[in-house]
Short mmCIF file of N, CA and C in Angstrom, two decimals:
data_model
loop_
_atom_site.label_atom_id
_atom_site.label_comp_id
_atom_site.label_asym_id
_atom_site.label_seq_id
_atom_site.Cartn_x
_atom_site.Cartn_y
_atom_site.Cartn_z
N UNK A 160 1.44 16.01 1.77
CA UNK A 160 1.88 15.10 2.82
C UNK A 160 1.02 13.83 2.84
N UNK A 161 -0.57 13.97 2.72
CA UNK A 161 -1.31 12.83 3.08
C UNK A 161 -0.64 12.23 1.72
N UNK A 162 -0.99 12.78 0.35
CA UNK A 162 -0.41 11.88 -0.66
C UNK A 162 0.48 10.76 -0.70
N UNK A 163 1.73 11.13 -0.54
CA UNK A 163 2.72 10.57 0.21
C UNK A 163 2.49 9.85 0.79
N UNK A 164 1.70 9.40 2.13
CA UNK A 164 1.67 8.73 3.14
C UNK A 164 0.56 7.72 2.44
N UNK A 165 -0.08 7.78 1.25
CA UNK A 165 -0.99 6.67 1.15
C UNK A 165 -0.39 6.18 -0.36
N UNK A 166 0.12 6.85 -1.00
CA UNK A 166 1.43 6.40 -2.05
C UNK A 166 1.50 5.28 -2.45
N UNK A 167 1.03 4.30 -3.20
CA UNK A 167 1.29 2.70 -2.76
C UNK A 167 1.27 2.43 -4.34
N UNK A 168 1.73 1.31 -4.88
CA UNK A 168 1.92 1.16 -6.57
C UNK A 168 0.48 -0.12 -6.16
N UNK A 169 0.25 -1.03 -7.14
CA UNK A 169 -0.35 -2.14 -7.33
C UNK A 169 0.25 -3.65 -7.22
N UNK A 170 0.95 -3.77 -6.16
CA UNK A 170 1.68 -4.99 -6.01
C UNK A 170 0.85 -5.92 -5.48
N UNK A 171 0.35 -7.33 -5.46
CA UNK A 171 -0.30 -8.24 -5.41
C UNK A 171 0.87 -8.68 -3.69
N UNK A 172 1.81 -8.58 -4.49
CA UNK A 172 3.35 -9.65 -3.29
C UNK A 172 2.97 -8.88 -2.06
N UNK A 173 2.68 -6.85 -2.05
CA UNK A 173 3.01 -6.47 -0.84
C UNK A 173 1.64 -6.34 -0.25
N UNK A 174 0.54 -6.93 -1.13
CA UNK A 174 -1.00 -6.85 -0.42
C UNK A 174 -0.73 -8.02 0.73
N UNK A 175 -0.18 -9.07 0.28
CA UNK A 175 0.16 -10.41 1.24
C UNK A 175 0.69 -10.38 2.38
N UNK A 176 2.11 -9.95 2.18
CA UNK A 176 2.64 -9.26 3.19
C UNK A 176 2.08 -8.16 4.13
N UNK A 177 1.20 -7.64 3.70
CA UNK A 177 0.81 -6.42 4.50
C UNK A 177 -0.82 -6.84 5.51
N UNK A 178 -1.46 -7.89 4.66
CA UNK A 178 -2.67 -8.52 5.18
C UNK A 178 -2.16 -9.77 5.84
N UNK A 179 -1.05 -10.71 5.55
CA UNK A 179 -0.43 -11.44 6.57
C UNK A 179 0.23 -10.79 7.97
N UNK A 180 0.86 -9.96 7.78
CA UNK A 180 1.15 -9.43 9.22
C UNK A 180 0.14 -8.90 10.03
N UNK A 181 -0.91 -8.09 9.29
CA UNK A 181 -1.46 -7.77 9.94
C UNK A 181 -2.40 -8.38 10.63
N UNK A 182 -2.96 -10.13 10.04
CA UNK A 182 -3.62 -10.41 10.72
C UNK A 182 -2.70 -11.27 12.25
N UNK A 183 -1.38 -11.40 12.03
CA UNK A 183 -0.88 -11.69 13.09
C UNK A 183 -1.12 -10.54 14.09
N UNK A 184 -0.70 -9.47 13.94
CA UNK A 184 -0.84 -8.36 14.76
C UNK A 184 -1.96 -8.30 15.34
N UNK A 185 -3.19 -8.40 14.44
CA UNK A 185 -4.08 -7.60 14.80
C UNK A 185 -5.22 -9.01 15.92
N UNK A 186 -4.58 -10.36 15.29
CA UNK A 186 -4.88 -11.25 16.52
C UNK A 186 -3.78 -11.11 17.84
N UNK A 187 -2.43 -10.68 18.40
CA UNK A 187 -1.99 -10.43 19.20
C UNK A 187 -2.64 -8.99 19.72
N UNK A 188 -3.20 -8.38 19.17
CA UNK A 188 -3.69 -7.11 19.53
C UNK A 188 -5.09 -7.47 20.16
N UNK A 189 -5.85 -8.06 19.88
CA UNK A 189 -6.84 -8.55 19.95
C UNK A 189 -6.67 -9.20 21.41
N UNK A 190 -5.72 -9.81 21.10
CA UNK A 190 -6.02 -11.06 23.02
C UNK A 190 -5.30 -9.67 24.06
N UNK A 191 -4.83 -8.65 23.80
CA UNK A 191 -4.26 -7.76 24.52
C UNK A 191 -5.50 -7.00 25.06
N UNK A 192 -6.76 -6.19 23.80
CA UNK A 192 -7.32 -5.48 23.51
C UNK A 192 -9.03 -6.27 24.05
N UNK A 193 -9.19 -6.69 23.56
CA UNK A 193 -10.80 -7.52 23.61
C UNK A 193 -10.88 -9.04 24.74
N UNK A 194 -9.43 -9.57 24.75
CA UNK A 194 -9.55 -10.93 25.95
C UNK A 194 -9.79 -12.49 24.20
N UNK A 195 -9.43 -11.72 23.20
CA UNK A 195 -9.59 -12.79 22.53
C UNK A 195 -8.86 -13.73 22.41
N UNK A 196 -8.72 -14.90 21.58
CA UNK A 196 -7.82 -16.08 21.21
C UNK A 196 -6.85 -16.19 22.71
N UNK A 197 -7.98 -16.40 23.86
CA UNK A 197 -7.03 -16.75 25.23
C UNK A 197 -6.29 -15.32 26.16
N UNK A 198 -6.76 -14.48 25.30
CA UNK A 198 -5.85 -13.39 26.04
C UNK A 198 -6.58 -12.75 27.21
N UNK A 199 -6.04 -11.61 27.82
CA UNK A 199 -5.98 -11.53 29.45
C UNK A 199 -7.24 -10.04 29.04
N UNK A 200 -7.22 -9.59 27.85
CA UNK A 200 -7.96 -8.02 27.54
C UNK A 200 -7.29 -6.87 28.27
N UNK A 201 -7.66 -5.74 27.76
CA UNK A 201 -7.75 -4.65 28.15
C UNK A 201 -6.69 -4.72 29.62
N UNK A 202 -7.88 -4.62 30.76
CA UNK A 202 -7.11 -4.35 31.92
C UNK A 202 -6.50 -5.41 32.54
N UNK A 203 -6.26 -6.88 32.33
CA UNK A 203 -5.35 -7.99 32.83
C UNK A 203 -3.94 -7.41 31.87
N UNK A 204 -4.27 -7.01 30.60
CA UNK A 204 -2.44 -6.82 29.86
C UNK A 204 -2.20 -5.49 30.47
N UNK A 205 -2.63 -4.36 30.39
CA UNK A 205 -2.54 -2.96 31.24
C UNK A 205 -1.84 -3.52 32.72
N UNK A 206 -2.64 -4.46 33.41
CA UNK A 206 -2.30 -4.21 34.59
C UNK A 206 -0.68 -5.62 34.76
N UNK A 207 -0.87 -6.47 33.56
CA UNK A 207 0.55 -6.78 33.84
C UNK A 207 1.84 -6.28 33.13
N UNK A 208 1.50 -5.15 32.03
CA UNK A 208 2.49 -4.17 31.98
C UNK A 208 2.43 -3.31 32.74
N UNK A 209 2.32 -2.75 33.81
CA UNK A 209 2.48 -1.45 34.41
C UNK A 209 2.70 -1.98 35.81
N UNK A 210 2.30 -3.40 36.26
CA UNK A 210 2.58 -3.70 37.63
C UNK A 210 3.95 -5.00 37.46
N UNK A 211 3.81 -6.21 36.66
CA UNK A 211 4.80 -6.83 36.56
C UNK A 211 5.87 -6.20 35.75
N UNK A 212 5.76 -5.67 34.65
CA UNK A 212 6.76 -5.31 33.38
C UNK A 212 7.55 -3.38 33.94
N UNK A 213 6.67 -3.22 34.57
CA UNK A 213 6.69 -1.45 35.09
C UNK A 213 6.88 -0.76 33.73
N UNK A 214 6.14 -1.17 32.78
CA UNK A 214 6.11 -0.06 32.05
C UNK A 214 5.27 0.95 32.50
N UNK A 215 5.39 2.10 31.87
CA UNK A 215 4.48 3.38 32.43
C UNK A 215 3.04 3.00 31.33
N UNK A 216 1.91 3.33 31.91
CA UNK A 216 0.82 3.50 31.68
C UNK A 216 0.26 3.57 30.61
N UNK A 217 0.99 5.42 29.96
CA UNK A 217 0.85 5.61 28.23
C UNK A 217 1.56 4.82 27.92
N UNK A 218 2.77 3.97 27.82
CA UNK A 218 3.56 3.39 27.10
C UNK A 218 2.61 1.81 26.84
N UNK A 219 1.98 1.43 27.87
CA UNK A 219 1.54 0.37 27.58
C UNK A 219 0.07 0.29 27.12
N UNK A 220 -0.35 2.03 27.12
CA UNK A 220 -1.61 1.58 26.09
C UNK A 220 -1.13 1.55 24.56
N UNK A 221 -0.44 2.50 24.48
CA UNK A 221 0.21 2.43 23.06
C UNK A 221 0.86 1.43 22.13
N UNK A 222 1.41 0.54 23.37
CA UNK A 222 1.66 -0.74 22.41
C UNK A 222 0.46 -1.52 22.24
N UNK A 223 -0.61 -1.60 22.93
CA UNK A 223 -1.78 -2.66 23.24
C UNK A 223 -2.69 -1.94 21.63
N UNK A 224 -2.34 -0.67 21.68
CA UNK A 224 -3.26 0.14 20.72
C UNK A 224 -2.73 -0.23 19.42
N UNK A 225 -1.29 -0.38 19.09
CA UNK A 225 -0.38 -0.27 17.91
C UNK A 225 -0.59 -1.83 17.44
N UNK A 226 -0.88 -2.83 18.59
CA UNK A 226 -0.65 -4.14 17.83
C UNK A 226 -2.63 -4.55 17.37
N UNK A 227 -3.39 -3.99 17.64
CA UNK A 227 -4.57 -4.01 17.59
C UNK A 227 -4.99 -2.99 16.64
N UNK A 228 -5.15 -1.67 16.47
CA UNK A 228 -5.66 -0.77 15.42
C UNK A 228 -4.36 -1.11 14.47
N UNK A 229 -3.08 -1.07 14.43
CA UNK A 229 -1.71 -1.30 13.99
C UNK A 229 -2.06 -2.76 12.77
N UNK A 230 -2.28 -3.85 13.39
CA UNK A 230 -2.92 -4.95 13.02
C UNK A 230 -4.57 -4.52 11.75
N UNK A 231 -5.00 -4.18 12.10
CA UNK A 231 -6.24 -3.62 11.46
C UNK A 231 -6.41 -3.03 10.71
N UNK A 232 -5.52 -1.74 10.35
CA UNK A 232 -5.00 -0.66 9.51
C UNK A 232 -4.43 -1.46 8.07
N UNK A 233 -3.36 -2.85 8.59
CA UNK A 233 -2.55 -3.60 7.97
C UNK A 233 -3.74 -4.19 7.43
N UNK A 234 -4.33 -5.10 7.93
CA UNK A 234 -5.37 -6.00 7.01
C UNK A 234 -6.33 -4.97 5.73
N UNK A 235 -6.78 -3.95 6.47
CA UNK A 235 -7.28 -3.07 5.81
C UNK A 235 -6.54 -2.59 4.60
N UNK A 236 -5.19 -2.27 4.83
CA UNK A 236 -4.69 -1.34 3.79
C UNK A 236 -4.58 0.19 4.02
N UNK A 237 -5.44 -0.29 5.53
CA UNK A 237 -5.89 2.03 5.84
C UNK A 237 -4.18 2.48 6.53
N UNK A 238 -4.34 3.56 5.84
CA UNK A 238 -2.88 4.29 6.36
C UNK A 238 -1.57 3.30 6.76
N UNK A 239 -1.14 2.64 5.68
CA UNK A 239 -0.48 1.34 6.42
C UNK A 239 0.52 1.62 6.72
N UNK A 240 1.39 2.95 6.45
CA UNK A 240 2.23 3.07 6.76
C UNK A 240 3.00 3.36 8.33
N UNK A 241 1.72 4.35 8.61
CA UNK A 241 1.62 4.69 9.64
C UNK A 241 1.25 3.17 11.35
N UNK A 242 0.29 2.30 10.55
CA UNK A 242 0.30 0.75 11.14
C UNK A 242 1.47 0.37 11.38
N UNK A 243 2.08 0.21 9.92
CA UNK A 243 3.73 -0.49 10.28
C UNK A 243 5.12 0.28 10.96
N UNK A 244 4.88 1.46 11.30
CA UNK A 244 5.68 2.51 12.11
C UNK A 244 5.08 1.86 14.09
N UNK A 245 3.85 1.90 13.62
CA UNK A 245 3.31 1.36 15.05
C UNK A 245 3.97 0.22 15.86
N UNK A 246 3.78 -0.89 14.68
CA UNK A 246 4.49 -2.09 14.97
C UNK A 246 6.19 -2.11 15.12
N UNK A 247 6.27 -1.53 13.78
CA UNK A 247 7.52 -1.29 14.29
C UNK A 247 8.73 -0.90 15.42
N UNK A 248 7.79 0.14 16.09
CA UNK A 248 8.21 0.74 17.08
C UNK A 248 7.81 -0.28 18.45
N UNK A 249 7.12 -1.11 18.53
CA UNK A 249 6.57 -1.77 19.12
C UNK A 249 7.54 -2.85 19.41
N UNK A 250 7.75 -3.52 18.31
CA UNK A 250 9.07 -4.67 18.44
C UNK A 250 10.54 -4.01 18.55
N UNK A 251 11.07 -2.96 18.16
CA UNK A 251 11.90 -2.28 18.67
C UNK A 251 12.62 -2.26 20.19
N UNK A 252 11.02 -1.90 20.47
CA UNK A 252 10.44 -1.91 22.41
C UNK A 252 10.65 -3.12 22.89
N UNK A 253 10.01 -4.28 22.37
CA UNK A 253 10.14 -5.62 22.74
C UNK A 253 11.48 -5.87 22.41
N UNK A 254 12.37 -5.81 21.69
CA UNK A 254 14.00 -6.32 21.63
C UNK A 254 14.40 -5.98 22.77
N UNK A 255 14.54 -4.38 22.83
CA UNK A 255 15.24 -3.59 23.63
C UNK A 255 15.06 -4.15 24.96
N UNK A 256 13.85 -4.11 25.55
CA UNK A 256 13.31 -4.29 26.95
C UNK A 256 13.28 -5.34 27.43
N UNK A 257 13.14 -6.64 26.42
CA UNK A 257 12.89 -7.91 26.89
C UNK A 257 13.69 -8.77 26.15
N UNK A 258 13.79 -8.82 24.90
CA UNK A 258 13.94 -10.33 23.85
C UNK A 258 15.65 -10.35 23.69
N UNK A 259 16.48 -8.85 23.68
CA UNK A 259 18.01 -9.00 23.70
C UNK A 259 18.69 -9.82 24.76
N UNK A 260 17.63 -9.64 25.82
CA UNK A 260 18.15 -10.65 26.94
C UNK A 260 18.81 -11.94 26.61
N UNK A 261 18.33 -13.08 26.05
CA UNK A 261 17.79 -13.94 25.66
C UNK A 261 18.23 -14.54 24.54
N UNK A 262 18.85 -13.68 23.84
CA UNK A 262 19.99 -13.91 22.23
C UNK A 262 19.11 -13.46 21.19
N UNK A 263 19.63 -14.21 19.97
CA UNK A 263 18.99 -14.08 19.01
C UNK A 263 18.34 -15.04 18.54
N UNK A 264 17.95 -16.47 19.30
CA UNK A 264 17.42 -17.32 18.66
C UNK A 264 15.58 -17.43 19.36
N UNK A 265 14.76 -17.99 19.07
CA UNK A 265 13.58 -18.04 19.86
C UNK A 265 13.82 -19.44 20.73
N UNK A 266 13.13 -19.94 21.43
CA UNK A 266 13.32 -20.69 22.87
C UNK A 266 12.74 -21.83 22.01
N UNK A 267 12.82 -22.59 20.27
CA UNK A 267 12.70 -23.34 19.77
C UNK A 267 12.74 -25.07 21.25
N UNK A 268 13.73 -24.99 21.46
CA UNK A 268 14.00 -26.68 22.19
C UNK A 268 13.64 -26.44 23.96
N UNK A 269 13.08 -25.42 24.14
CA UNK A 269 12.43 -24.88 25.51
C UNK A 269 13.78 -25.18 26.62
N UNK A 270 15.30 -24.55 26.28
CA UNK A 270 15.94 -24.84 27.06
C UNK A 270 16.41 -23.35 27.43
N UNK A 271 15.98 -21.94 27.16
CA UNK A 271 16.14 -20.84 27.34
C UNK A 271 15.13 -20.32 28.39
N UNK A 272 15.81 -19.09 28.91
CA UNK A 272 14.65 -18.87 30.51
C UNK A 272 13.63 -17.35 29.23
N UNK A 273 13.54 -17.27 28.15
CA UNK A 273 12.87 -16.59 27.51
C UNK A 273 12.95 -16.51 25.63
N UNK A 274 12.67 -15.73 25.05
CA UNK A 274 12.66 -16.11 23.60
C UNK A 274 13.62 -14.73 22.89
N UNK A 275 14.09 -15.40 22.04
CA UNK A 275 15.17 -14.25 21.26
C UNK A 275 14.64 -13.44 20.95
N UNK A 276 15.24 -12.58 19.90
CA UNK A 276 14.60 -11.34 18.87
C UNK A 276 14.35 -11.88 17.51
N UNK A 277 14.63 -13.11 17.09
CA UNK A 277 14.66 -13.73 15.84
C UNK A 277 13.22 -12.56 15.08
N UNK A 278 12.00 -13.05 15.95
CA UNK A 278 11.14 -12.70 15.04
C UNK A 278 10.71 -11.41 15.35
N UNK A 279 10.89 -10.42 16.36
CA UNK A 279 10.65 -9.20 16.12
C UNK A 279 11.57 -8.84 14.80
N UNK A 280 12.98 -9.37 14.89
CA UNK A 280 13.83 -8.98 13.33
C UNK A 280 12.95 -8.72 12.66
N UNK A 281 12.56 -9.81 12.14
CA UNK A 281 11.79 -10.56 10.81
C UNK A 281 10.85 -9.46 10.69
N UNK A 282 10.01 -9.56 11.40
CA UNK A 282 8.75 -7.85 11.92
C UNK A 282 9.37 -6.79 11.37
N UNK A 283 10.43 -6.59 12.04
CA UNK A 283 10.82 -4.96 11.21
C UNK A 283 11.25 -5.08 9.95
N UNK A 284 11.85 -6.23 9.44
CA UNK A 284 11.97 -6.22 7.84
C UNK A 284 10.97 -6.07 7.24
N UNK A 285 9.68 -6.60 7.86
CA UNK A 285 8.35 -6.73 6.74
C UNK A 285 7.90 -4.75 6.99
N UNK A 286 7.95 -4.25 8.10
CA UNK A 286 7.40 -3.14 8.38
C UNK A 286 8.51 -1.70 7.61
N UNK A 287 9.53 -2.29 7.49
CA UNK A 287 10.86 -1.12 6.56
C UNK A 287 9.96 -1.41 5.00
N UNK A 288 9.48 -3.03 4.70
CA UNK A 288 9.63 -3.19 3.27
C UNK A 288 7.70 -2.03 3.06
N UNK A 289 7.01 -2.69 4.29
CA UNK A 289 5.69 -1.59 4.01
C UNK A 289 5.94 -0.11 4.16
N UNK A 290 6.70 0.25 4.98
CA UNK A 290 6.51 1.83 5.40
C UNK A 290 7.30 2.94 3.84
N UNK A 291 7.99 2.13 3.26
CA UNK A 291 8.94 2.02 1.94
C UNK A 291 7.70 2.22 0.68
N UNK A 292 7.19 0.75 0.66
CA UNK A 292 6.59 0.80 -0.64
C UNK A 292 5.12 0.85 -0.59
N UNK A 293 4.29 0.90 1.01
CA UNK A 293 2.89 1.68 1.02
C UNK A 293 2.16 0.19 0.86
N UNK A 294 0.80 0.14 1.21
CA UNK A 294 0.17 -1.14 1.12
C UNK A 294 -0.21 -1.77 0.01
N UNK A 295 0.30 -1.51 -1.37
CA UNK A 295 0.24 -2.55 -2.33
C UNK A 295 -1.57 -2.80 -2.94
N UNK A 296 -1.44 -3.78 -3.57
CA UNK A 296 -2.83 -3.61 -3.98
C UNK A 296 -4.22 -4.09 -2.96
N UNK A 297 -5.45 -3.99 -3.31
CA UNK A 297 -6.57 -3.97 -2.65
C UNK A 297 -6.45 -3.45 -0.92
N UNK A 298 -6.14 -2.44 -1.34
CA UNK A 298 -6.18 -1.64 -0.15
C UNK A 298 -7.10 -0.34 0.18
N UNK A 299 -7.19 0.28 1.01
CA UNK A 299 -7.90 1.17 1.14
C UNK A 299 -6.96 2.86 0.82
N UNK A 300 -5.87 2.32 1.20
CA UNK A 300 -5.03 3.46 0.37
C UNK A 300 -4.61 2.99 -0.82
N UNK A 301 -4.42 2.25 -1.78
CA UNK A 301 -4.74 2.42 -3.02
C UNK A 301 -5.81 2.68 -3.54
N UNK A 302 -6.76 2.49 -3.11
CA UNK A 302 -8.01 3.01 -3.77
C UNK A 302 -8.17 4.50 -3.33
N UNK A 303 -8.30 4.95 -2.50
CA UNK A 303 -7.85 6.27 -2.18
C UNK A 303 -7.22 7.32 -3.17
N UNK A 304 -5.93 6.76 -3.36
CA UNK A 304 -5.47 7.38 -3.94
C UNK A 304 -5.39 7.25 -5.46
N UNK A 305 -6.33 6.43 -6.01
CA UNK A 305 -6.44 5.86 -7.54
C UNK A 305 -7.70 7.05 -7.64
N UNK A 306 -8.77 6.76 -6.40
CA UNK A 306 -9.99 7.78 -6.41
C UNK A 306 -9.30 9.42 -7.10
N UNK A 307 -8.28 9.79 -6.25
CA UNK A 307 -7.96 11.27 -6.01
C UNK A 307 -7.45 11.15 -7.15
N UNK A 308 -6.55 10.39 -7.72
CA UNK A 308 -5.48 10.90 -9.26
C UNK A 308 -6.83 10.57 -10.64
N UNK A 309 -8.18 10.01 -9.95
CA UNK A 309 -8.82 9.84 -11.64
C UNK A 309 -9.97 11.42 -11.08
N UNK A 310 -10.36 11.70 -9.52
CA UNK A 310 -11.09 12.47 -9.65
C UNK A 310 -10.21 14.14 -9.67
N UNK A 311 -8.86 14.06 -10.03
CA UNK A 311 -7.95 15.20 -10.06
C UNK A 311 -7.93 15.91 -12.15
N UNK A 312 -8.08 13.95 -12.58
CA UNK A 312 -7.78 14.27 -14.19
C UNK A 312 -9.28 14.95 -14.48
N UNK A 313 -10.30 14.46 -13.72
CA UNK A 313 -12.02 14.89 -14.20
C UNK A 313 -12.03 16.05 -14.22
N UNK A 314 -11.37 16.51 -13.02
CA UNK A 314 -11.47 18.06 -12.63
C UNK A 314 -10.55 19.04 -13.60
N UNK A 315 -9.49 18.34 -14.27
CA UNK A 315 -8.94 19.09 -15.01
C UNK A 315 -9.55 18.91 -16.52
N UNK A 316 -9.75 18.14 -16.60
CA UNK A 316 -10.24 17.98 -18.29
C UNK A 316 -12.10 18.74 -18.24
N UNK A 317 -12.76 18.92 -16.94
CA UNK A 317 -13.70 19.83 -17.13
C UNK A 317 -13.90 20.95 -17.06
N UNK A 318 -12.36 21.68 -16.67
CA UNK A 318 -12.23 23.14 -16.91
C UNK A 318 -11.23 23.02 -18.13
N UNK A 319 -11.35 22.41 -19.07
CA UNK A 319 -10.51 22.29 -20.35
C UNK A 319 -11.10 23.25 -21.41
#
């Protein structure tokens, strides 16, 4: 099972993709999580999901957690699959709850009372194309798993 889940070939294209999103994420996670790049931290986003948004409690640490460790995992390469399931599920949440309102376009000419789903879309395409083909090269699960398939051949060629 872990195999599987860290699985990844040597693609240069999906290291980009996977360290570009994630550092978007993992700076929206960040102003959620720490109060960085302007954000409210920890208990200002907690307390305006659960008192303005009424999400429930666990639901809104879990997204605060998914776009921040989620984000991090991605830059890293660690378990990315499992990162981009995070996110994924995350913008899912955000269509559903908030952004369908609103259409499908983002509030580009500021004449909309909120912003489309345009780019959560876009989000889940990049997170189907990672959770699919695994974090690509210089990652921490490719190396992982390059470790296990050269220290699997050692182990067999020294009981040879």
């Amino acid at each position: 099972m872990i195999r599987k889940l860290l699985a990844t070939d040597d693609s240069t294209a999906t290291a980009i993709l996977r360290v570009v999103l994630g550092l978007v994420f993992f700076a929206h996670g960040a102003q959620k999580m720490l109060g960085w790049f302007g954000g409210y931290g920890f208990s200002g986003t907690m307390g305006f999901f659960t008192g303005t948004m009424h999400i429930p409690a666990p639901l809104a640490f879990l997204a605060i957690t998914a776009e921040f460790f989620g984000g991090l995992g991605l830059m890293l390469g660690f378990l990315a699959r499992i990162a981009a399931f995070g996110i994924a599920v995350n913008m899912l949440v955000a269509i559903a709850a908030v952004h369908s309102a609103f259409g499908f376009f983002m509030n580009w000419s500021g004449t909309q009372k909120g912003e489309g789903f345009e780019y959560h879309l876009l989000v889940l395409a990049m997170t189907a194309f990672l959770m699919i083909r695994g974090a690509g090269a210089y990652s921490v699960d490719r190396a992982l798993t390059v470790a296990e398939t050269s220290g699997t051949v050692q182990r067999g060629l020294a009981h040879s």
